[in-house]
Coordinates of C-alpha atoms and ligand atoms in Angstrom, one line a residue:
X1 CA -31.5 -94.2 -12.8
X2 CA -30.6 -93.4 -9.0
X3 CA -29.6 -96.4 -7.0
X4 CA -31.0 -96.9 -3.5
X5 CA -27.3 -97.6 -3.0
X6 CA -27.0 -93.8 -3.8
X7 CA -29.5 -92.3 -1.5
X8 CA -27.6 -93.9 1.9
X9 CA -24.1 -92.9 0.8
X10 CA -24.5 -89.6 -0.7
X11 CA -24.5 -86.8 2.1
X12 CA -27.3 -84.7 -0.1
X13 CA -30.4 -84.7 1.8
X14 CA -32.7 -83.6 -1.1
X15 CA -31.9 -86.0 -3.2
X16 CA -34.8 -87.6 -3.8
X17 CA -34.8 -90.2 -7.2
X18 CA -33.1 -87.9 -8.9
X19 CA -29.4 -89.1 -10.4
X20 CA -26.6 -87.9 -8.8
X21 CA -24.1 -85.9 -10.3
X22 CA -20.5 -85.8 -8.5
X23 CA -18.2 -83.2 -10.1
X24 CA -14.5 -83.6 -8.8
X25 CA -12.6 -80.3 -8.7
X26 CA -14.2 -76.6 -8.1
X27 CA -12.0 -75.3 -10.8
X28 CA -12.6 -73.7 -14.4
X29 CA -14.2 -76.8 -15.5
X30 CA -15.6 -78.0 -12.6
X31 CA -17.5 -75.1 -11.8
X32 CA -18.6 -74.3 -15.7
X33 CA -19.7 -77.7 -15.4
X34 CA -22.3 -77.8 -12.0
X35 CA -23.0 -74.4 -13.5
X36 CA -24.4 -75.8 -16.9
X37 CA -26.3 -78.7 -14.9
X38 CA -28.2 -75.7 -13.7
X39 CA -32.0 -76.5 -15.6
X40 CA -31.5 -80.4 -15.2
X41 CA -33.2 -82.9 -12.7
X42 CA -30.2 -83.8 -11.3
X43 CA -28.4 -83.3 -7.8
X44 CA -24.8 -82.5 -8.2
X45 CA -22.0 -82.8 -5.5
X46 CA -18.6 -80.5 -6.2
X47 CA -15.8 -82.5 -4.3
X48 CA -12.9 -79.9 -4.1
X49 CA -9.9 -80.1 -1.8
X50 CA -10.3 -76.8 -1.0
X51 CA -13.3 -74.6 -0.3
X52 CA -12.5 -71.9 -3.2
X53 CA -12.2 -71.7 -7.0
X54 CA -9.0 -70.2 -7.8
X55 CA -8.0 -67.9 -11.0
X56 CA -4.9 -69.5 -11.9
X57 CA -4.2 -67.2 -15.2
X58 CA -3.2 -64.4 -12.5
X59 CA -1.4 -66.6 -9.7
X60 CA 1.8 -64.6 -10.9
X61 CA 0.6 -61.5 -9.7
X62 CA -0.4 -62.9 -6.2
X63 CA 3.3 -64.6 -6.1
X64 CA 4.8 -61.0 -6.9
X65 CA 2.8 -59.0 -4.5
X66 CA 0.1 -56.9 -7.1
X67 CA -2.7 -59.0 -5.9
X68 CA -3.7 -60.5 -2.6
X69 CA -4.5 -64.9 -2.4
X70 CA -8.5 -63.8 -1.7
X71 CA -8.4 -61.3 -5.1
X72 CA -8.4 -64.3 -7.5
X73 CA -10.0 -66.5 -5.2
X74 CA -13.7 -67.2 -4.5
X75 CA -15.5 -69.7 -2.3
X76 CA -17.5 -72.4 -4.2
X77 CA -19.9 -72.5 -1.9
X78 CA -20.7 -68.6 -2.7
X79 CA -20.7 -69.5 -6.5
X80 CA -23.6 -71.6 -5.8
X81 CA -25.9 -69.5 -3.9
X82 CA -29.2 -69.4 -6.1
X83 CA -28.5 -72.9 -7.8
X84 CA -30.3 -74.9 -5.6
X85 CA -29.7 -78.5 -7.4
X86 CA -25.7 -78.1 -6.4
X87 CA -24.1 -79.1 -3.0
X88 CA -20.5 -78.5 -2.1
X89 CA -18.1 -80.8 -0.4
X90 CA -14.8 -80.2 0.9
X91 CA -12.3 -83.1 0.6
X92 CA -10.0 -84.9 -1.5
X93 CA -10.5 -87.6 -4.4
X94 CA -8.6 -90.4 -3.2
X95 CA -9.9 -92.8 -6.0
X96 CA -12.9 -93.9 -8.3
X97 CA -14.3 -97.2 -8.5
X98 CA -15.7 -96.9 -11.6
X99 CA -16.9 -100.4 -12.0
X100 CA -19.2 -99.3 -8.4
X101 CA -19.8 -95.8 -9.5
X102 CA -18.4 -94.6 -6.6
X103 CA -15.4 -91.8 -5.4
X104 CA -13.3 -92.4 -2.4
X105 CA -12.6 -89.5 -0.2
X106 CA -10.2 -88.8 2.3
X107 CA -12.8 -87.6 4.5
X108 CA -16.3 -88.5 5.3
X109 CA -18.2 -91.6 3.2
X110 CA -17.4 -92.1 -0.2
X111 CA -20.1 -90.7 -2.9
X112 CA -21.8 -92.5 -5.3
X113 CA -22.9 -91.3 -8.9
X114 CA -25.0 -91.7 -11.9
X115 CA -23.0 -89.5 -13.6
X116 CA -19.5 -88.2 -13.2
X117 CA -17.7 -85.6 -14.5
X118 CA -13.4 -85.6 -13.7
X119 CA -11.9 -82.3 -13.2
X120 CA -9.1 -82.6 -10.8
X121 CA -6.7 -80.3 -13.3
X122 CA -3.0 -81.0 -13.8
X123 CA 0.0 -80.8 -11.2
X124 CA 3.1 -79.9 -11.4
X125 CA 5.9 -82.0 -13.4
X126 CA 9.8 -81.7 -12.8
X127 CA 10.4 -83.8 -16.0
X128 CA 12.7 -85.7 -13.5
X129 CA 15.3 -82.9 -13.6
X130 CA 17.6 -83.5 -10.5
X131 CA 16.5 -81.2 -8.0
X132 CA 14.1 -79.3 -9.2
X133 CA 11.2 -81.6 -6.8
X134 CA 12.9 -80.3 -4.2
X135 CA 14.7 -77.1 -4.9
X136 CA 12.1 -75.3 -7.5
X137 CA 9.1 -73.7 -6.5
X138 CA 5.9 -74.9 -8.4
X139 CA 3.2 -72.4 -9.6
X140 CA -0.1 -74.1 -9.3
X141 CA -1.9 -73.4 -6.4
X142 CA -2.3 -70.7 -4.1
X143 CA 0.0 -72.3 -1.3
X144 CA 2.8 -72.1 -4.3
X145 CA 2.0 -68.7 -4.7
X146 CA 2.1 -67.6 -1.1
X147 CA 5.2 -69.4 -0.5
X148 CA 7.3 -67.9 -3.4
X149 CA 5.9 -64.7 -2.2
X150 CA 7.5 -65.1 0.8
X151 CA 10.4 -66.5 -0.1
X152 CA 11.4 -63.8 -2.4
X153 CA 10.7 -61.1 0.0
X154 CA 12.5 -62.8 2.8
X155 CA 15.7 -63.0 0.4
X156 CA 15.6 -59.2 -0.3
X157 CA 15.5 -58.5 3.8
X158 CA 18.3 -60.9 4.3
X159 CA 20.7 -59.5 1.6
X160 CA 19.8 -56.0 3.8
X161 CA 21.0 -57.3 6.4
X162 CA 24.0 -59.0 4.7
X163 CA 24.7 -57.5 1.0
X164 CA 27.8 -60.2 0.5
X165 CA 24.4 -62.6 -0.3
X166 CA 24.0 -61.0 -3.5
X167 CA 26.9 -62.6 -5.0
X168 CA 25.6 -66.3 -3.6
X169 CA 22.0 -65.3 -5.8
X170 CA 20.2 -64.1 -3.0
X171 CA 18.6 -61.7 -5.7
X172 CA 18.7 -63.7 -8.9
X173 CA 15.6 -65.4 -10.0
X174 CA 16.0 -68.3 -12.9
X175 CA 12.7 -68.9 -14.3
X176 CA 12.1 -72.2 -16.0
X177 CA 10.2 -72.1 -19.2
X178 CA 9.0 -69.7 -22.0
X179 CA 5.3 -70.5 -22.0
X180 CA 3.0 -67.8 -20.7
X181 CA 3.4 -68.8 -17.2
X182 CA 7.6 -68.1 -17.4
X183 CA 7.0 -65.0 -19.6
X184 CA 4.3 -63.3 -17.3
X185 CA 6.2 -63.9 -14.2
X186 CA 9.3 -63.3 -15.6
X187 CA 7.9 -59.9 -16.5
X188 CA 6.0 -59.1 -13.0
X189 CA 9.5 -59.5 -11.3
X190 CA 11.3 -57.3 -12.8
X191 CA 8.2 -54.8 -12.2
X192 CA 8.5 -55.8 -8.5
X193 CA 12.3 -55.4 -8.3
X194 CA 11.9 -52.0 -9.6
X195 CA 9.7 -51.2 -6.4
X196 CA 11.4 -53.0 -4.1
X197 CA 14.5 -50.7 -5.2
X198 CA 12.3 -47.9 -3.0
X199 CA 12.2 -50.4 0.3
X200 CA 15.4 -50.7 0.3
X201 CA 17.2 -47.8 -0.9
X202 CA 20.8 -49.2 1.2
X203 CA 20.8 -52.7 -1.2
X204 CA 21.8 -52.5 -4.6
X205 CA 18.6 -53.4 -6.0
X206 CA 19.9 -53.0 -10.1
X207 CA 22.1 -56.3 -9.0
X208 CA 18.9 -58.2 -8.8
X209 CA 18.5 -60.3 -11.3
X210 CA 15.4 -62.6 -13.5
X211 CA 17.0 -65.0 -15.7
X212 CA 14.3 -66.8 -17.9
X213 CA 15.6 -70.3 -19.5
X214 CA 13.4 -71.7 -22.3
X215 CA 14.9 -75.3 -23.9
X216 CA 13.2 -73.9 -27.6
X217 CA 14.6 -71.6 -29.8
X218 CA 12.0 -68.9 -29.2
X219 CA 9.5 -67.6 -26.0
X220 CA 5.4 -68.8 -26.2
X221 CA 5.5 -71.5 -28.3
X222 CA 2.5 -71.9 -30.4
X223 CA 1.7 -68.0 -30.9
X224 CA 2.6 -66.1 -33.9
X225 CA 6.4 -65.3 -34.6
X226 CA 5.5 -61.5 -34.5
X227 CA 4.0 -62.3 -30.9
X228 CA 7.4 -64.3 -29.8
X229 CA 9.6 -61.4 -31.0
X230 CA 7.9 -58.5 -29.2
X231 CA 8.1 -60.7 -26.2
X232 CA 11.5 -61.4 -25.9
X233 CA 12.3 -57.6 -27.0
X234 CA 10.1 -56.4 -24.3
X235 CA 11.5 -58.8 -21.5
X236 CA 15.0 -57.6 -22.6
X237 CA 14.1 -54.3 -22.1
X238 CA 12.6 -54.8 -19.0
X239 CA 16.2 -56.4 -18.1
X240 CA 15.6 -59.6 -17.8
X241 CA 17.9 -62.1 -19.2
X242 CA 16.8 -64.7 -21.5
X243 CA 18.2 -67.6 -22.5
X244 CA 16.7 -69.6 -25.4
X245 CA 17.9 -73.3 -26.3
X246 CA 19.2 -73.7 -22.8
X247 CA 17.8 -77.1 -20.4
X248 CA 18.5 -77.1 -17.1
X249 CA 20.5 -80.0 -16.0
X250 CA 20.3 -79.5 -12.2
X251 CA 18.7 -77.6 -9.5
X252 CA 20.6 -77.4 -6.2
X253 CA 19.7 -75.5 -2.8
X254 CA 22.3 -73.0 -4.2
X255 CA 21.9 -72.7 -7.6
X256 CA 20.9 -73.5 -11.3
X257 CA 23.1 -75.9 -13.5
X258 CA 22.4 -75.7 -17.2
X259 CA 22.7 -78.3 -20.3
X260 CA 26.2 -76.1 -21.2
X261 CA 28.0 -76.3 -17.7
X262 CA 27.4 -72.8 -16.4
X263 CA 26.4 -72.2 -13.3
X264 CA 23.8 -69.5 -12.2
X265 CA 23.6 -68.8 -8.0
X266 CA 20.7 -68.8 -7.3
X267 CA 18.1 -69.6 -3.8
X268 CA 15.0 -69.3 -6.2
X269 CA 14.2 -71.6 -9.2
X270 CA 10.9 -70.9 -10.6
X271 CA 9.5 -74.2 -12.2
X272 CA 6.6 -73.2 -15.6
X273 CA 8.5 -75.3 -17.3
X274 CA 5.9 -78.1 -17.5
X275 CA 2.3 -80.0 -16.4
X276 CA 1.0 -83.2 -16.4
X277 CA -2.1 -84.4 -15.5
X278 CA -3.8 -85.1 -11.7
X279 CA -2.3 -88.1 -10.6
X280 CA -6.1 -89.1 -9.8
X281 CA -5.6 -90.2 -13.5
X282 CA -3.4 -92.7 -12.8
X283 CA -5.3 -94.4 -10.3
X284 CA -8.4 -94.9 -12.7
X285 CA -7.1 -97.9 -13.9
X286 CA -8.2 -96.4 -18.0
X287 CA -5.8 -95.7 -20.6
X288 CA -3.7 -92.9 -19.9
X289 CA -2.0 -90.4 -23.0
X290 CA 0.7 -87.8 -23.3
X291 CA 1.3 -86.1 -19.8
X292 CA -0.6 -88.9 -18.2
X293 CA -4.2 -87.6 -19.2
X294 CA -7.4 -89.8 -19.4
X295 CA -7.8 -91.0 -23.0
X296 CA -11.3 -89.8 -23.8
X297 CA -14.1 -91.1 -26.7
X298 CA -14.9 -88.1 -28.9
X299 CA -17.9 -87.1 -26.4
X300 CA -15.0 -86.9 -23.5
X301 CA -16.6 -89.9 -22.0
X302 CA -14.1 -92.8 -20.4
X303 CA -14.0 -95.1 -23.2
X304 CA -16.5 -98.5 -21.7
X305 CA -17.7 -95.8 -19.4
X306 CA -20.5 -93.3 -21.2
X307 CA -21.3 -92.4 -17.5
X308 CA -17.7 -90.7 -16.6
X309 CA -16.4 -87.6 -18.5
X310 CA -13.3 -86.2 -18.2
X311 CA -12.4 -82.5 -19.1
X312 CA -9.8 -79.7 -18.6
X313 CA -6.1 -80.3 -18.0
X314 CA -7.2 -84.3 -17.0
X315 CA -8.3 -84.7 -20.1
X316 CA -6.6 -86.3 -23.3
X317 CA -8.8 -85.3 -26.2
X318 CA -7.7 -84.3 -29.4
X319 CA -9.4 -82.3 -32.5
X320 CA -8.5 -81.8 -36.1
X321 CA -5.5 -79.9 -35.3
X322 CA -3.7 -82.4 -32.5
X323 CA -3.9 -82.7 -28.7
X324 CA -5.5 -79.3 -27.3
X325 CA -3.5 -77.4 -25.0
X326 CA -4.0 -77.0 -21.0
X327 CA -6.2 -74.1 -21.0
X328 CA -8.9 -72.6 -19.2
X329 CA -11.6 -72.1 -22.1
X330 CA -10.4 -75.7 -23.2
X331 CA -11.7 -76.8 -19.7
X332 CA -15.3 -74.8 -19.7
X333 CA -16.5 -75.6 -23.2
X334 CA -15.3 -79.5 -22.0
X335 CA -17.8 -79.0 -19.1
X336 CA -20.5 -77.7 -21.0
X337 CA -20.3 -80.5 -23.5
X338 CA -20.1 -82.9 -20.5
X339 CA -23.6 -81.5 -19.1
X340 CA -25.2 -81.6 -22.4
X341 CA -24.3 -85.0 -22.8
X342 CA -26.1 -85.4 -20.0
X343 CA -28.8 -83.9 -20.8
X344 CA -28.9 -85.6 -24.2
X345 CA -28.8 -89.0 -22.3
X346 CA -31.6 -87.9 -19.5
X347 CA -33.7 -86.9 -22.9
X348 CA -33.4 -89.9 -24.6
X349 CA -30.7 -89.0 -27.7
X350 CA -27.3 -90.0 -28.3
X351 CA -24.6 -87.9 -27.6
X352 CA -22.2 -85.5 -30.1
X353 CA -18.8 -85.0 -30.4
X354 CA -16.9 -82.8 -28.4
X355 CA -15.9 -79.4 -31.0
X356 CA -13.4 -76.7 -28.9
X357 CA -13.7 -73.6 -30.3
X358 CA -10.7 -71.8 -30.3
X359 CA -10.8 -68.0 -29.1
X360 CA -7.4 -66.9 -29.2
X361 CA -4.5 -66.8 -27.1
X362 CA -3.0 -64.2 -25.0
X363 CA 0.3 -63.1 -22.9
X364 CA 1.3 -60.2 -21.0
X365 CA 5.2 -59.1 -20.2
X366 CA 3.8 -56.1 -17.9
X367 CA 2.8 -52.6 -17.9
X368 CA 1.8 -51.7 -21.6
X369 CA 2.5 -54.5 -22.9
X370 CA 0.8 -57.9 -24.0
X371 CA 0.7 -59.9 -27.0
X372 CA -3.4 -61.0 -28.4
X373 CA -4.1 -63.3 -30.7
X374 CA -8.3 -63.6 -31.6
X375 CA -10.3 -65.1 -34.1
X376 CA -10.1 -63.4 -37.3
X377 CA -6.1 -63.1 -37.4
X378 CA -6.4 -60.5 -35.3
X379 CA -3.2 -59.8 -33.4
X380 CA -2.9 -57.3 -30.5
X381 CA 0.6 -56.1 -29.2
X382 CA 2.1 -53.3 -26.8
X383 CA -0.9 -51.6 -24.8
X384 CA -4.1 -52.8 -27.6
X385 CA -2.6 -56.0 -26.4
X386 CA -2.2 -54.7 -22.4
X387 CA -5.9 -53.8 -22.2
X388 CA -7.6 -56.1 -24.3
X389 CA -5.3 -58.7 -22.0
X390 CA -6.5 -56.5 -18.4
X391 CA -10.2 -56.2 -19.5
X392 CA -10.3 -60.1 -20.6
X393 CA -9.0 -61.2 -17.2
X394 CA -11.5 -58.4 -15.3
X395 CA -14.5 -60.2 -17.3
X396 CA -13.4 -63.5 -16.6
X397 CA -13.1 -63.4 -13.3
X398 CA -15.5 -65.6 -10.7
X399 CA -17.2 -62.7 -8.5
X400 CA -18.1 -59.0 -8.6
X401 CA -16.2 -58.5 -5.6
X402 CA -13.2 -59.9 -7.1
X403 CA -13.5 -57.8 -10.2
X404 CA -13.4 -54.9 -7.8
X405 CA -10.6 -55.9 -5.6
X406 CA -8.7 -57.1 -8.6
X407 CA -9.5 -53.2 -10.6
X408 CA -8.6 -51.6 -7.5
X409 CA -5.3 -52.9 -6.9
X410 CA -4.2 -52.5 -11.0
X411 CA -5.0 -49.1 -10.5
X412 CA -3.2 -48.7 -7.3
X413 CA 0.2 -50.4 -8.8
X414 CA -0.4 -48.4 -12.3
X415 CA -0.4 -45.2 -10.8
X416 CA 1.8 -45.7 -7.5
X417 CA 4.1 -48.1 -9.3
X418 CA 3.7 -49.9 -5.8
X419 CA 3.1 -53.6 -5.0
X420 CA 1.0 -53.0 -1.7
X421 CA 0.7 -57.0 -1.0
X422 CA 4.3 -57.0 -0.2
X423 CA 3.9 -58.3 2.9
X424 CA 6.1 -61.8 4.5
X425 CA 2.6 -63.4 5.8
X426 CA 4.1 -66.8 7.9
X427 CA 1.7 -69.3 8.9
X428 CA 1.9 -71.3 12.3
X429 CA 5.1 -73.1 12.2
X430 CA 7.0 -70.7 10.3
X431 CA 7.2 -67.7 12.8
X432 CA 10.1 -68.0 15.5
X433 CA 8.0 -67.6 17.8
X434 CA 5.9 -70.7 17.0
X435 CA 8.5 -72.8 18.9
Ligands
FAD501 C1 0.0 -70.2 -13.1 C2 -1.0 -70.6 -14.2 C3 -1.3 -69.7 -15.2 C4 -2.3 -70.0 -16.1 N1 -2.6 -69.1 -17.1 C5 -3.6 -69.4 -18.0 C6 -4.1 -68.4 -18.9 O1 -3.6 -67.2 -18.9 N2 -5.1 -68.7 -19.7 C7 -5.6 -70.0 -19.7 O2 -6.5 -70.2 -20.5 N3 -5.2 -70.9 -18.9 C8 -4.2 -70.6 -18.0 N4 -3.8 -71.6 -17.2 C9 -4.3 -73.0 -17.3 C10 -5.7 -73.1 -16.7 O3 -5.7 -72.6 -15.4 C11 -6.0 -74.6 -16.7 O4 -6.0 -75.1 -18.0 C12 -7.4 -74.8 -16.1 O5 -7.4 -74.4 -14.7 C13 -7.9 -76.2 -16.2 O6 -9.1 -76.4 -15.6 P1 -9.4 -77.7 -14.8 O7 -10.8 -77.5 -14.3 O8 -9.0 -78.8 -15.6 O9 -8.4 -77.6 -13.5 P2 -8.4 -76.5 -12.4 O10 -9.0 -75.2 -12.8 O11 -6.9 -76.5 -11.9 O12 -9.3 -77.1 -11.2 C14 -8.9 -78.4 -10.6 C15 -9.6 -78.4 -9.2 O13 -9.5 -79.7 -8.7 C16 -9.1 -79.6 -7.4 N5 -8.5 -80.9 -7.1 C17 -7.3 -81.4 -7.5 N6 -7.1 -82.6 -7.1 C18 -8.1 -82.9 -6.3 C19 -8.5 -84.1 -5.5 N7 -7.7 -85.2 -5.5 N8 -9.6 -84.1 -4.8 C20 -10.4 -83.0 -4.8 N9 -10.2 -81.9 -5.5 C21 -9.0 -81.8 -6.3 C22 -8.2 -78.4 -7.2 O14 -8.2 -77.9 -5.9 C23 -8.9 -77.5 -8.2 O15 -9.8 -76.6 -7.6 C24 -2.8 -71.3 -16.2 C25 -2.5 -72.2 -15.2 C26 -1.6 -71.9 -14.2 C27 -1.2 -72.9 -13.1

């Protein structure tokens, strides 16, 4: 099945005959993906802008100081040690030619494939609100993280310096959207304004302020009722403001208009209000579905293309019960279907349809408190929920020495109540002294 085509573009030097496999994107279902192409006699290629796999479902803690960028991070090239039929490269999809089987880089020569799996994940999406492009800050990537990080902190040392910026929001954080994302960040904040109360004992910390703005009439849409209800009590409790059935309308440099007229001041928007897929999709040239997702066959293949899957957030595949949501175990079981499709075809038999198993859902306000729902009905709630939600992330974490890092510092918070990544970390071009 490898072309001799293959053997002089491809940068793999064992290749051999064997068919190439290029996997785009090192995250959850990239990487579950090369994983479970493990026994086959194939040569796979991970193309991933970056050189590490990130842990997205605790990005909110890096952006709130309780963990540091390389706790939740992990180098694909490290995941691979061992697998010997998986090669790493460094650099961005620019496009596929899938009529030439081959994937443009931004960098280096392009690759060419047998097979190829798409898993370049979803981006952020503004929904075209005015402002929010430029004015929110995103939370996909590390870089987001980082930045809100420092933004936040930077806010708190200024409003030291000069408490009348309290009054222009200096201190008030509108978060935009009740999914998990808005409810777990919403949550973290108000832990993290609690400690930075300590650093600066001269500001009038209590005046700082989480507003959480959800366009539906109740928090985490798509769990249980119960679920929603001890959310929204527990945020409230926590002192954050939530308002339900509100859009926002605007996002200036200096605050938050909503659907109603009011005004909040504010210099942070937080935007988890809403994804759509990689814009690699759009350059495929295939039919595209809701939030710009590859339309897939039932085996996730590109309809006309049995060679090309595409899984995770890129993907638009449905099941019995509608479109399946943007979710990490929605991406791995996608990959592991995708490799034994492959497997099925190197073998000989036709492929089966895709079936997601659905394990459950989960959501955490903050200390003691999460809400779990797992197979069986089984809901979890308060600090059942908390450490079934704290022992689920532990497990599924990429690394032994992120488990450890990660352990360490919830121990460290729980029983200091302190946040000790709270540092302002500027990169070259932000300092003053950079010129
Ligand atoms: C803040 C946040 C919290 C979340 N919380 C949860 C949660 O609690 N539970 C849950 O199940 N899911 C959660 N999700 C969703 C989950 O992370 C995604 O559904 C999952 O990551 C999708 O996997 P993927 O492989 O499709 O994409 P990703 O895991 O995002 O991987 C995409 C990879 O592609 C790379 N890439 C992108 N474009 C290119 C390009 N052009 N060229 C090369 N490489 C590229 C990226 O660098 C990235 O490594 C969360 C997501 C976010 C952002």
């Amino acid at each position: 099945m490898a072309r001799d085509s293959a053997k002089t573009l491809t940068t793999r030097t064992t290749s051999g005959e064997r068919p190439q496999v290029v996997v785009v994107g090192g995250g959850f279902g990239g990487v579950a993906a090369a994983q479970a192409l493990r026994s086959l006699p194939v040569d796979v290629t991970v193309v991933d802008r970056d050189n590490y796999h990130g842990f997205w479902p605790l990005l909110y803690q890096v952006a709130t100081a309780a963990l540091g960028p390389g706790d939740i991070a992990h180098n694909i090239r490290g995941i691979f040690w061992g697998q010997t039929n998986v090669d790493a490269r460094m650099a961005t999809v620019t496009g596929v030619d899938l009529d030439s089987r081959r994937v443009e880089l931004d960098t280096g020569p392009p690759l060419l494939y047998d097979w190829l799996i798409l898993a370049a994940g979803s981006v952020n999406d503004s929904f075209g609100v005015p402002g929010v492009a430029e004015n929110g800050f995103p939370l996909k990537s590390l870089p987001d993280a980082m930045a809100l990080r420092n933004h936040l902190l930077e806010h708190f040392e200024r409003a030291h310096t000069d408490p009348g910026l309290v009054d222009a929001g200096f201190l008030t954080v509108v978060v935009a959207g009740g999914g998990p994302t808005g409810v777990e960040i919403s949550g973290a904040l108000a832990e993290l304004f609690r400690v930075l109360g300590r650093d600066f004992p001269g500001l009038d910390v209590g005046r700082a302020s989480v507003v959480l703005v959800e366009m539906g009439d109740h928090l985490l849409n798509g769990f249980h009722a119960s679920s929603q209800a001890e959310a929204l009590r527990t945020l409230r409790s926590r002192g954050v403001e939530v308002r339900l059935g509100t859009r926002i309308a605007e996002a200036r440099p200096d605050g938050v208009t909503f659907d109603d007229g009011s005004v909040v001041p504010t210099k942070t928007l937080v935007w988890a209000a809403g994804v759509r897929a990689n814009p690699l999709a759009d350059v495929l040239g295939v039919e595209q579905g809701r939030s710009g997702t590859v339309v897939v066959a039932d085996d996730l293949s590109v309809p006309g293309h049995p060679e090309v899957f595409v899984i995770g957030d890129m993907a638009g595949f449905a099941n019995a019960k509608g479109p399946l949501p943007m979710v990490a175990p929605v991406a791995q079981q996608g990959a592991r279907h995708a490799a034994t499709c492959i497997r099925a075809r190197l073998d000989g038999r036709s492929n089966r349809p895709f079936r997601y198993r659905d394990k459950g859902k989960m959501a955490t306000v903050g200390r003691h408190s999460a809400v779990a729902e797992l197979p069986l009905g089984i809901r979890l709630g308060g600090t059942p929920g908390w450490l079934s939600w704290l022992g689920l992330h532990l497990v599924l974490l990429v690394g032994a020495r992120n488990r450890a890092a990660v352990l360490l510092n919830w121990a460290w918070n729980y029983v200091t109540w302190d946040r000790g990544n709270r540092i302002i970390l500027r990169l070259r071009g932000d300092s003053p002294d950079d010129g």
